[in-house]
mmCIF file of C-alpha atoms in Angstrom:
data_model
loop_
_atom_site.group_PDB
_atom_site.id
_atom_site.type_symbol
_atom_site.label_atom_id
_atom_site.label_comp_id
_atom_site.label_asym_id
_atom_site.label_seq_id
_atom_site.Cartn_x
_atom_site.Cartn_y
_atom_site.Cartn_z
ATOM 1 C CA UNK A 19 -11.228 -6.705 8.390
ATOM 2 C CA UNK A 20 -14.704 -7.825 9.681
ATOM 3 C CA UNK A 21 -16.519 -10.349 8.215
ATOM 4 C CA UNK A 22 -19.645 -8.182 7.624
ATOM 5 C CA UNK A 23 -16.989 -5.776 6.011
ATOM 6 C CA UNK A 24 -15.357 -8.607 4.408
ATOM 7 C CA UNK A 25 -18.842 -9.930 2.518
ATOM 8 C CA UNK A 26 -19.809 -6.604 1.151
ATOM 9 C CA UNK A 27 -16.443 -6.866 -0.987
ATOM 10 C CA UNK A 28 -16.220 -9.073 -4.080
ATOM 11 C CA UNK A 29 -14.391 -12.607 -3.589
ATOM 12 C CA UNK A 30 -11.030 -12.026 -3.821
ATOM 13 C CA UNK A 31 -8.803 -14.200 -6.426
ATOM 14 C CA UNK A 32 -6.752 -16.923 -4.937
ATOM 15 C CA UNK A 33 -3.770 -16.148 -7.558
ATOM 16 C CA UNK A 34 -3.632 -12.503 -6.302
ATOM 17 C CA UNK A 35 -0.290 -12.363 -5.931
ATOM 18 C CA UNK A 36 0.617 -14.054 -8.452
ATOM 19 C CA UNK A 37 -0.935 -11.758 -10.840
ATOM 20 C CA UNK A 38 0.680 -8.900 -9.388
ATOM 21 C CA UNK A 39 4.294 -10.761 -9.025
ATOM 22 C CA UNK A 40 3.911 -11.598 -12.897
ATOM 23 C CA UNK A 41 2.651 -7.520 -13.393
ATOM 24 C CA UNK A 42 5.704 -6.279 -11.540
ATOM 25 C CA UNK A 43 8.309 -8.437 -12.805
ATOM 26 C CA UNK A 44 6.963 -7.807 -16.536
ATOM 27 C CA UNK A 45 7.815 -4.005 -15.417
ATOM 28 C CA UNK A 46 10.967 -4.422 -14.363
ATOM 29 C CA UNK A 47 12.472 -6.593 -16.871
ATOM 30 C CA UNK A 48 10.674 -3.843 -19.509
ATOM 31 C CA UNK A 49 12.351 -0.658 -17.871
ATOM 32 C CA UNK A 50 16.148 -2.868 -17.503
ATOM 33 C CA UNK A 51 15.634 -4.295 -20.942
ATOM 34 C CA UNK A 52 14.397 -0.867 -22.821
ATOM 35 C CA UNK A 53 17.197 1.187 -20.970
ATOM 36 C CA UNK A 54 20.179 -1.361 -21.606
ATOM 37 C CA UNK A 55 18.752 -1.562 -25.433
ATOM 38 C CA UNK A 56 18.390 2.839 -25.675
ATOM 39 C CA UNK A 57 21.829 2.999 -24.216
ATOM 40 C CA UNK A 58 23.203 0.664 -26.879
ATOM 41 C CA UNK A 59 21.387 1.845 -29.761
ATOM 42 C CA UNK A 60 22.192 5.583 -28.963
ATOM 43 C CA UNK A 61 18.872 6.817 -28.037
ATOM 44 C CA UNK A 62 17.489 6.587 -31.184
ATOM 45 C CA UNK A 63 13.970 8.298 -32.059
ATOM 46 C CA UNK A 64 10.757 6.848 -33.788
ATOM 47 C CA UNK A 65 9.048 9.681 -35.766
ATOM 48 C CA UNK A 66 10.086 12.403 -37.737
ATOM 49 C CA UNK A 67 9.210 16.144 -39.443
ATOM 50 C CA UNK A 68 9.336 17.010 -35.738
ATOM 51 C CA UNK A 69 7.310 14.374 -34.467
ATOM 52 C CA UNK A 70 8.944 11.915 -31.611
ATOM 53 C CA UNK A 71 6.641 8.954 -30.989
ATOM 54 C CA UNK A 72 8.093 8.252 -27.109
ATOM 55 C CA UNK A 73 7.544 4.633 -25.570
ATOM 56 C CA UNK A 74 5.305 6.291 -22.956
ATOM 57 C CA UNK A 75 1.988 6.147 -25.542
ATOM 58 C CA UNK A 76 3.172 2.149 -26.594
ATOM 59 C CA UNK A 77 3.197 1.522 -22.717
ATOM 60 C CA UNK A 78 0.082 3.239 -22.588
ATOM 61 C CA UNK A 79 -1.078 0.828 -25.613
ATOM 62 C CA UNK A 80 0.065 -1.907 -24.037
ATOM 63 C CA UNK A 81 -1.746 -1.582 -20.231
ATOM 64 C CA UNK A 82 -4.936 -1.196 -22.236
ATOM 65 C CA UNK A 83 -4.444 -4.656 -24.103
ATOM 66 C CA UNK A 84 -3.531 -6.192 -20.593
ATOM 67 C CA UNK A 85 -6.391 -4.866 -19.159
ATOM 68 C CA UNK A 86 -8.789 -5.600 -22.440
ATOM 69 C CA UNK A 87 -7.380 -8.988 -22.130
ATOM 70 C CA UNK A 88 -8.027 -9.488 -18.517
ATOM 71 C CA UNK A 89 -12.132 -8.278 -19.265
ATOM 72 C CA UNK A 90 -12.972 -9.790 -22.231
ATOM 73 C CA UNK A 91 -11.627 -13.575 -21.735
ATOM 74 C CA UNK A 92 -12.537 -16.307 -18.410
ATOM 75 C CA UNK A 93 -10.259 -17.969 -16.455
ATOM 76 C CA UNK A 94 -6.779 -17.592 -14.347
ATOM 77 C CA UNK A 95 -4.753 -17.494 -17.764
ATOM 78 C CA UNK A 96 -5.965 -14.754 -19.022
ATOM 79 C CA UNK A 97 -5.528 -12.643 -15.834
ATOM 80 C CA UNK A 98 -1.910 -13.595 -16.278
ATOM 81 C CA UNK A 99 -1.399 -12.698 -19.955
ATOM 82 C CA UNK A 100 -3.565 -9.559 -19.032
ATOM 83 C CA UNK A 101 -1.176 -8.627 -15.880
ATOM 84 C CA UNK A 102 2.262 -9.523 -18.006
ATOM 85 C CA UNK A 103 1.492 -7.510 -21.126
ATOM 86 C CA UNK A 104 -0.371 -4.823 -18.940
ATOM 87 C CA UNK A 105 3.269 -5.141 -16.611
ATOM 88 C CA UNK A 106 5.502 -4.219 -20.174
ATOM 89 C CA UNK A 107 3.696 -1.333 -21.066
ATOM 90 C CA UNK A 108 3.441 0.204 -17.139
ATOM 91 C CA UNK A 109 7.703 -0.358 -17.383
ATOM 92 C CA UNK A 110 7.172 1.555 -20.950
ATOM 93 C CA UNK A 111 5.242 3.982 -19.301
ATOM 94 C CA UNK A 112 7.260 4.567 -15.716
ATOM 95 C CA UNK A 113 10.773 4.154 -17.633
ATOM 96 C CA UNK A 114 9.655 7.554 -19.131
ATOM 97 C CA UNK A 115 8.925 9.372 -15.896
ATOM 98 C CA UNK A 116 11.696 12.149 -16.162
ATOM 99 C CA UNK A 117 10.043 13.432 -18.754
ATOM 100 C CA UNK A 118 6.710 14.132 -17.366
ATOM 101 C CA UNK A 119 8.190 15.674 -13.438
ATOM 102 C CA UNK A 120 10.252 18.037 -15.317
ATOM 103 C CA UNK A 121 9.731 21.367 -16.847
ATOM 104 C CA UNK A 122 11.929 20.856 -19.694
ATOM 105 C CA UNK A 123 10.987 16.951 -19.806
ATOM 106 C CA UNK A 124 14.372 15.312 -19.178
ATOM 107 C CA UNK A 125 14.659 11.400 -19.793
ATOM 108 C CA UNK A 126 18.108 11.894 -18.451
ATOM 109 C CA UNK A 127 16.507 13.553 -14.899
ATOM 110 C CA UNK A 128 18.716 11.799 -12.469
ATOM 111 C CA UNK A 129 15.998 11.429 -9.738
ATOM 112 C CA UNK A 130 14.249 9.634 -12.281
ATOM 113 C CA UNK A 131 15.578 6.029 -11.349
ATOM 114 C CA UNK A 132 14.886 6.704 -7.494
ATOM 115 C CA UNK A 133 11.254 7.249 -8.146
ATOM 116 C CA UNK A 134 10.756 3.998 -10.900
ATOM 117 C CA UNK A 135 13.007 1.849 -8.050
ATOM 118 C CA UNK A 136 10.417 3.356 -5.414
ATOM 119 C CA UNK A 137 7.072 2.944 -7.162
ATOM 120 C CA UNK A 138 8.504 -1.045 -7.759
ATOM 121 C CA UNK A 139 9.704 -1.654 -3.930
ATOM 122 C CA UNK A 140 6.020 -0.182 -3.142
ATOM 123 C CA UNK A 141 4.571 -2.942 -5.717
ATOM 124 C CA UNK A 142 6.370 -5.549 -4.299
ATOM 125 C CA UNK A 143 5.683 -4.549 -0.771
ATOM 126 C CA UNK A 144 1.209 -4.394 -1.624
ATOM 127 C CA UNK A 145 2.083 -7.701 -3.377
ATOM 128 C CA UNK A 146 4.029 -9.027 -0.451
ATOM 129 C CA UNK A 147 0.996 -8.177 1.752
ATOM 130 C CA UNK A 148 -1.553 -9.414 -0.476
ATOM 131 C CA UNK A 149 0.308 -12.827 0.105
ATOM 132 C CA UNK A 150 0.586 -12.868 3.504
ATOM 133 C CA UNK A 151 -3.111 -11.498 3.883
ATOM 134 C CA UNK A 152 -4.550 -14.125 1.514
ATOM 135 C CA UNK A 153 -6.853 -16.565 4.238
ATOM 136 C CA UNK A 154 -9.721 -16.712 1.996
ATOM 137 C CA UNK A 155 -13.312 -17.631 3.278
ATOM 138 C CA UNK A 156 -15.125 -20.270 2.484
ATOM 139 C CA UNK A 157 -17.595 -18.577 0.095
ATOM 140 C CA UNK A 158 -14.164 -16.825 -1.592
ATOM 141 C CA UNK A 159 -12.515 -20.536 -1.770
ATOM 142 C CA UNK A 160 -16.152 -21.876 -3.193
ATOM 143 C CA UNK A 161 -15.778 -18.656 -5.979
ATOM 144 C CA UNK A 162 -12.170 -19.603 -6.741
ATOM 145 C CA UNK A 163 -13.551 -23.218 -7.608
ATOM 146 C CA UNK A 164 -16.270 -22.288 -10.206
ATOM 147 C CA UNK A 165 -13.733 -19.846 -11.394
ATOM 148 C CA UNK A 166 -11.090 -22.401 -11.806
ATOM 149 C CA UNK A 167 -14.433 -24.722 -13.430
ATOM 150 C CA UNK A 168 -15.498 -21.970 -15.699
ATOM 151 C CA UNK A 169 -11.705 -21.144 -16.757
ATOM 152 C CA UNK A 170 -11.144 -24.888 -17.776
ATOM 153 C CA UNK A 171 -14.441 -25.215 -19.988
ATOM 154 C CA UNK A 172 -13.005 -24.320 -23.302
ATOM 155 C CA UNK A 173 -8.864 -25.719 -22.315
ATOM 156 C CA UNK A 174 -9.995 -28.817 -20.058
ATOM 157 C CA UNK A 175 -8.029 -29.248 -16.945
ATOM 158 C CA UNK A 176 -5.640 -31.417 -15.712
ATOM 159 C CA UNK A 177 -6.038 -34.183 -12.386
ATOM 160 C CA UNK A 178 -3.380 -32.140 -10.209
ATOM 161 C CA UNK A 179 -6.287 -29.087 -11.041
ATOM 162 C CA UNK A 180 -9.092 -30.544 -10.443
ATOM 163 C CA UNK A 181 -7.892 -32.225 -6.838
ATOM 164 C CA UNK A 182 -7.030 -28.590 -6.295
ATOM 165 C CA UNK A 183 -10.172 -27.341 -7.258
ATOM 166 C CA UNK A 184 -12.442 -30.180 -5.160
ATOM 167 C CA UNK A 185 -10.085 -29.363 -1.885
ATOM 168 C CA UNK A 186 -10.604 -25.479 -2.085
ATOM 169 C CA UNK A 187 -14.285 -26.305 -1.472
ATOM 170 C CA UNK A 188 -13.413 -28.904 0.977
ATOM 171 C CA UNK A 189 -15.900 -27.952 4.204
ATOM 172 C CA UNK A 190 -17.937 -25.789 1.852
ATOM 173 C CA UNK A 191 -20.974 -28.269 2.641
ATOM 174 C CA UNK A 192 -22.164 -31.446 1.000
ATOM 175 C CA UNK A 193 -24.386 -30.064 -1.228
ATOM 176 C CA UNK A 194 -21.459 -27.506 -2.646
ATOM 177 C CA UNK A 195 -18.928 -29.973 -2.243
ATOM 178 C CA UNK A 196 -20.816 -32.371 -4.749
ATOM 179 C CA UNK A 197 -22.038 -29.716 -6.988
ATOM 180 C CA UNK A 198 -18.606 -28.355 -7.918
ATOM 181 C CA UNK A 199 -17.716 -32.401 -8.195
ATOM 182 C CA UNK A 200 -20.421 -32.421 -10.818
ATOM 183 C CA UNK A 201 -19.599 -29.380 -12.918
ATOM 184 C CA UNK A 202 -15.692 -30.688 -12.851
ATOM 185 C CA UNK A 203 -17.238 -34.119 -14.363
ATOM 186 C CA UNK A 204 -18.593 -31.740 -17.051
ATOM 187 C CA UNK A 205 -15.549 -30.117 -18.208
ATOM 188 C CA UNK A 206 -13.159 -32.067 -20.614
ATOM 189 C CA UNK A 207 -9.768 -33.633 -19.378
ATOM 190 C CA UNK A 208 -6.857 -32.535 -20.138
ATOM 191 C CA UNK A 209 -3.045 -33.592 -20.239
ATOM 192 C CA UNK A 210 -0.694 -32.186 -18.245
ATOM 193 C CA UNK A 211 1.618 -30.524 -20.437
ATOM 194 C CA UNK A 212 5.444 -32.534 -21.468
ATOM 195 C CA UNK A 213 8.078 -32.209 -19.476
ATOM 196 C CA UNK A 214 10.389 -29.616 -21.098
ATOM 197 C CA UNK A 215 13.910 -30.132 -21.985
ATOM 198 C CA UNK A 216 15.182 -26.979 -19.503
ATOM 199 C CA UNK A 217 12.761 -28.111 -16.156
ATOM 200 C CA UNK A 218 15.564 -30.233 -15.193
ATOM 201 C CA UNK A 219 17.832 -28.004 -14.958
ATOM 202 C CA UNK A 220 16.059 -25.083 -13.684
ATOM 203 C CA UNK A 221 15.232 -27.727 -10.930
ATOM 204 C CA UNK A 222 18.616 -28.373 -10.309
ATOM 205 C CA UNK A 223 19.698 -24.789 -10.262
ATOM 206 C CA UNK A 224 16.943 -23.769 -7.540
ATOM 207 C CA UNK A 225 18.220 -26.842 -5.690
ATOM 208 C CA UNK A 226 21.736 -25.238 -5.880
ATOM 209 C CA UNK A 227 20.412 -21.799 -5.055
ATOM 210 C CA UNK A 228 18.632 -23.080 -1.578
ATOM 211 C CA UNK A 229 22.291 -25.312 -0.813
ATOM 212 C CA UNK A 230 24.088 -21.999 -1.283
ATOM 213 C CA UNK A 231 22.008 -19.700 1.232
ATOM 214 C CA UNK A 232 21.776 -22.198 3.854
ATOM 215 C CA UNK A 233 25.475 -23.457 3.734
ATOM 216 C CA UNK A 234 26.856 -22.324 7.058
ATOM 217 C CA UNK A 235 29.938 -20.657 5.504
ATOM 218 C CA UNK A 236 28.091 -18.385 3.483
ATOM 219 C CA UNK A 237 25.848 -17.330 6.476
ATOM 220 C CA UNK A 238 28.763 -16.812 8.566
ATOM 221 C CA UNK A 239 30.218 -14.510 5.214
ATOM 222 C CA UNK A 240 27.090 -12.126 5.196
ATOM 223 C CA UNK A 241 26.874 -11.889 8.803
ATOM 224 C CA UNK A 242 30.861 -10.724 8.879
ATOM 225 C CA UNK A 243 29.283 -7.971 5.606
ATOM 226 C CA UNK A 244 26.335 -6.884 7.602
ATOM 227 C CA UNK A 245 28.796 -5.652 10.415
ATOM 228 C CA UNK A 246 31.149 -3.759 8.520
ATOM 229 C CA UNK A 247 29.981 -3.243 5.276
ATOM 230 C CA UNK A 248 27.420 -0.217 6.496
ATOM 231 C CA UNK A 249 30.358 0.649 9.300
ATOM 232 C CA UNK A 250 33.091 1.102 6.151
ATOM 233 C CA UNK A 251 30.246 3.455 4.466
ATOM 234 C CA UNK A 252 29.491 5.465 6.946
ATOM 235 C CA UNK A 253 33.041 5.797 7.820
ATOM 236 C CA UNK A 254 33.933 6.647 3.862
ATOM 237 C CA UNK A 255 31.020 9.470 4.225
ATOM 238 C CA UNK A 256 32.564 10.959 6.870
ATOM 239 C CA UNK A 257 36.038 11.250 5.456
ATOM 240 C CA UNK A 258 34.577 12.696 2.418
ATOM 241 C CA UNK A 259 32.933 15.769 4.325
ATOM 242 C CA UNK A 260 36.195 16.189 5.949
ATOM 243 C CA UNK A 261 37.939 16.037 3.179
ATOM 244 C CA UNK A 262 35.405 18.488 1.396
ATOM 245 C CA UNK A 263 34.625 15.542 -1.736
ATOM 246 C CA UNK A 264 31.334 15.629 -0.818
ATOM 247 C CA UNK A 265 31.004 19.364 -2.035
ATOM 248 C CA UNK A 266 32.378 18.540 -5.304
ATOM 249 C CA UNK A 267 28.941 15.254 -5.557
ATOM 250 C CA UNK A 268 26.033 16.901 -7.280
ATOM 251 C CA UNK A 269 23.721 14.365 -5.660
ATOM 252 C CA UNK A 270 24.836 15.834 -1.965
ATOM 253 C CA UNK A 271 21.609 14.831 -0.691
ATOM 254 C CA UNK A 272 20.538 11.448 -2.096
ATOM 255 C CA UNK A 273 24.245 10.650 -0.835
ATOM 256 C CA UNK A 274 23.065 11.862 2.784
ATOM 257 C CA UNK A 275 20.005 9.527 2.419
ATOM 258 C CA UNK A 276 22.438 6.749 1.605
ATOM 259 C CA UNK A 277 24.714 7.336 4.102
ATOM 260 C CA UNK A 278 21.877 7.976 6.727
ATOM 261 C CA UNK A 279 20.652 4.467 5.616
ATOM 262 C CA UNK A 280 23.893 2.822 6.022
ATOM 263 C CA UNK A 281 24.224 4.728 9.797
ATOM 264 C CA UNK A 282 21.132 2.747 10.682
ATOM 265 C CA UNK A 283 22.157 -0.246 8.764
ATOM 266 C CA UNK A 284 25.250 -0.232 10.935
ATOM 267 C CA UNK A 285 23.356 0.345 14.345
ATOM 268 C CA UNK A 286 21.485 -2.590 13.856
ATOM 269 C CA UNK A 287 24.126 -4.885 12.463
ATOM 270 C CA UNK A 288 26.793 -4.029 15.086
ATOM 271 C CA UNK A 289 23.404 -4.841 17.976
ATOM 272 C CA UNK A 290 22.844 -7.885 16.020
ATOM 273 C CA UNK A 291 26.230 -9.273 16.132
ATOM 274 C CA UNK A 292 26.701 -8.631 20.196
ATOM 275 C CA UNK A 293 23.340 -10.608 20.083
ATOM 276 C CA UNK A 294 24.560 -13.749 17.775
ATOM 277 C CA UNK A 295 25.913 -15.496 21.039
ATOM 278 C CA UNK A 296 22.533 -16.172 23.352
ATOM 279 C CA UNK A 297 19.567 -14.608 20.612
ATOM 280 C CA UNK A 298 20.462 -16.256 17.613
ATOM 281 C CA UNK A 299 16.638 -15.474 15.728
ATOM 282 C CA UNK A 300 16.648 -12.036 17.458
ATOM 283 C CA UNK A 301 19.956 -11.334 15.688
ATOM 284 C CA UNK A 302 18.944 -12.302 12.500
ATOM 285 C CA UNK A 303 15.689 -10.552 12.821
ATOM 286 C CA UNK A 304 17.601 -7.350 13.205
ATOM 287 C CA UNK A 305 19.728 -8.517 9.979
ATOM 288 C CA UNK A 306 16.838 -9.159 8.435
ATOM 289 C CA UNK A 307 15.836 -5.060 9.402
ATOM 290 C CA UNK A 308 18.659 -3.798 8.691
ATOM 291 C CA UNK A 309 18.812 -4.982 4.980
ATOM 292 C CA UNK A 310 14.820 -4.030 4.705
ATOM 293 C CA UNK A 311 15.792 0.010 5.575
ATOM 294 C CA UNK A 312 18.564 -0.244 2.322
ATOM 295 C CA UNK A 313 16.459 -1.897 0.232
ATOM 296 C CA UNK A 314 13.085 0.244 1.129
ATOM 297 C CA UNK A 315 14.963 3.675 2.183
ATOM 298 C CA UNK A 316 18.408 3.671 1.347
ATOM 299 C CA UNK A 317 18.484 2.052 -2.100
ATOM 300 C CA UNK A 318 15.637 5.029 -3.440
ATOM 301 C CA UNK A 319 18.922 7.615 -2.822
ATOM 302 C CA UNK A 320 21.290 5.046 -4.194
ATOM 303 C CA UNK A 321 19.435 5.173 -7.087
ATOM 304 C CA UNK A 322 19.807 8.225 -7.646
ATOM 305 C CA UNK A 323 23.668 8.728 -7.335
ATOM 306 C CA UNK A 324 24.742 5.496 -9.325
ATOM 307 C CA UNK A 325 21.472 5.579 -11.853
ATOM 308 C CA UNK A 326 20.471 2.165 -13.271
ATOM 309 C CA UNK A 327 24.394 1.039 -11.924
ATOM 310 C CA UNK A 328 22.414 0.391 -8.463
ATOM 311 C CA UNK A 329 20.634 -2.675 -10.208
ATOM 312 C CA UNK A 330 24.158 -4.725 -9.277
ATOM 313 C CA UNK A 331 23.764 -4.068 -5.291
ATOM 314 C CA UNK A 332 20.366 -4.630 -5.071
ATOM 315 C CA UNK A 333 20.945 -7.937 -6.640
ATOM 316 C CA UNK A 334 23.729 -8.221 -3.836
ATOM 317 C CA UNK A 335 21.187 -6.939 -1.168
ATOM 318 C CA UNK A 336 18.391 -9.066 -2.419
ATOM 319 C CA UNK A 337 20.755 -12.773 -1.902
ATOM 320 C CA UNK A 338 21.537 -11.215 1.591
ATOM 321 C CA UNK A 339 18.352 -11.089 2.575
ATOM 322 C CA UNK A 340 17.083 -14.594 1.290
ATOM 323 C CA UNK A 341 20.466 -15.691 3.305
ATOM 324 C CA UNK A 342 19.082 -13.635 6.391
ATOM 325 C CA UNK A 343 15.627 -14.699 5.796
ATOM 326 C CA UNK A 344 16.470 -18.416 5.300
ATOM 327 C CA UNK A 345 18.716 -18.684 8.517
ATOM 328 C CA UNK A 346 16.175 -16.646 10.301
ATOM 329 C CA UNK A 347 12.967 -19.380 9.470
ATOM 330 C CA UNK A 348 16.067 -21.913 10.127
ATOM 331 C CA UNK A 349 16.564 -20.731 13.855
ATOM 332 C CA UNK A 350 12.838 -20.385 14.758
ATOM 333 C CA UNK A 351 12.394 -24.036 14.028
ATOM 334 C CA UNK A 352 14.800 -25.423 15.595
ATOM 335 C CA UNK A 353 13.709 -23.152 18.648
ATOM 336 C CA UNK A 354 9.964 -24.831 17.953
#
């Protein structure tokens, strides 16, 4: 974008992403959570005398209270709550989408989990871009400051914030650089908040997590998967429309897209192992691809043959690819 383009937007907020990670996971976690609880409860109703109060209008409830939230109060914390409560009512409202892309509006429409898993992946995808788009300029990272100033007014803020806050504006100019000094001298101090009991432990379980992905024998276990996992599907696919099983599936086509998925899954795994020997980063970039076409293409269709069952290999697919991804930023360093 130019920057005379760029100047006639507003400043964008440096917590972006973050905002629209905490939005997307609150959706997710909504449409798991209310699913797994429907399912165990028996789909029960709320209403009666032929009434049926559906989820849709409390999701609908809730997005405006995000969004309410997010207008009416200052600062980076209320953006958050905003985009977290606003992110449980849009999986209220999207859980309920079989309803409303149906003529006789079926919760149960099997497509129905293809289309929430898709409008997610294309979340994470904007969010993933607004992260690895977000250079801000220096009259954005001078906004971000008196945002961060303004936000802290009423709550204080911490020493780790305000260092933050004083380097965002950090070749802003002398005159800005000691202005937003003097407005931080102006709001009140505050504590950083205790230590709590389970931050040790979280800490050690993230340290565990990043020892498991890069230990070699786990790489060298997903790489022997890549190859033949997406060979052994395609291969199952074929015996089943030889066999004639694949007449008897109901979801003939969403198993195509799978299996087309997996073919190209398979192309680039078997080219990526033949290149392991003398292109060790090119391999794993096409590792890397291969897993990005199941999770963005393949896992829509999968979705719609297995239902909410899929949620267990896209957890699967989703530690392959921070193995791929990890062993990929592993090789380009040591190449320099």
């Amino acid at each position: 974008m130019s920057p005379s383009r760029r100047r006639r937007l507003p400043p964008r907020a440096v917590e972006a992403a973050g905002y629209l990670q905490g939005f997307v996971l609150a959706g997710v976690a909504t449409v798991l959570v209310t699913r797994a609880y429907l399912r165990a409860t028996g789909y029960p109703q709320i209403g009666g005398g032929g009434l049926h109060i559906a989820h849709v209008l409390w999701g609908g409830l809730l997005m405006a209270v995000g969004l309410g939230v997010a207008l009416v109060f200052l600062g980076g914390a209320a953006r958050m709550a905003g985009a977290i409560v606003g992110g449980t009512g849009f999986g209220l409202f999207i859980d309920e989408v079989g309803k409303f892309v149906t003529a006789g509006t079926d919760y149960f429409y099997r497509p129905a989990a293809s289309i929430i898993y898709a409008v997610f992946a294309l979340l994470v995808v904007i969010t993933q871009a607004v992260r690895d788009r977000m250079t801000l300029t220096s009259g954005e990272r001078v906004a971000n400051a008196l945002d961060t100033v303004v936000g802290g007014v009423g709550r204080g803020l911490t020493d780790r914030r305000r260092v933050t806050t004083l380097r965002m504006v950090r070749g802003a100019g002398p005159e800005v650089e000691y202005a937003v000094s003097q407005l931080l001298d102006a709001v009140p101090r505050r504590e950083p908040p205790p230590r709590r009991f389970w931050q040790p432990w979280l800490a050690r379980l993230r340290a565990g997590a990043v020892r498991l992905i890069r230990a070699r024998w786990v790489v060298a276990l997903v790489v022997v998967y890549l190859v033949v996992e997406p060979v052994v599907n395609v291969g199952s696919v074929l015996v089943d429309g030889v066999t004639g099983r694949l007449d008897e599936v109901r979801e003939w086509g969403a198993v195509l897209g799978v299996s087309a998925a997996a073919l190209v899954a398979a192309v680039l795994g078997v080219r990526a192992a033949f290149l392991l020997r003398h292109d060790r980063a090119g391999a794993f970039r096409l590792f890397k691809l291969a897993l990005l076409v199941n999770l963005l293409f393949g896992q829509i269709f999968n979705f719609t043959v297995n239902q909410f069952g899929a949620v267990a290999t896209l957890a699967v697919d989703l530690f392959l690819l921070a193995v791929v991804t990890g062993e990929h930023r592993r090789v380009r360093a040591e190449a320099g």
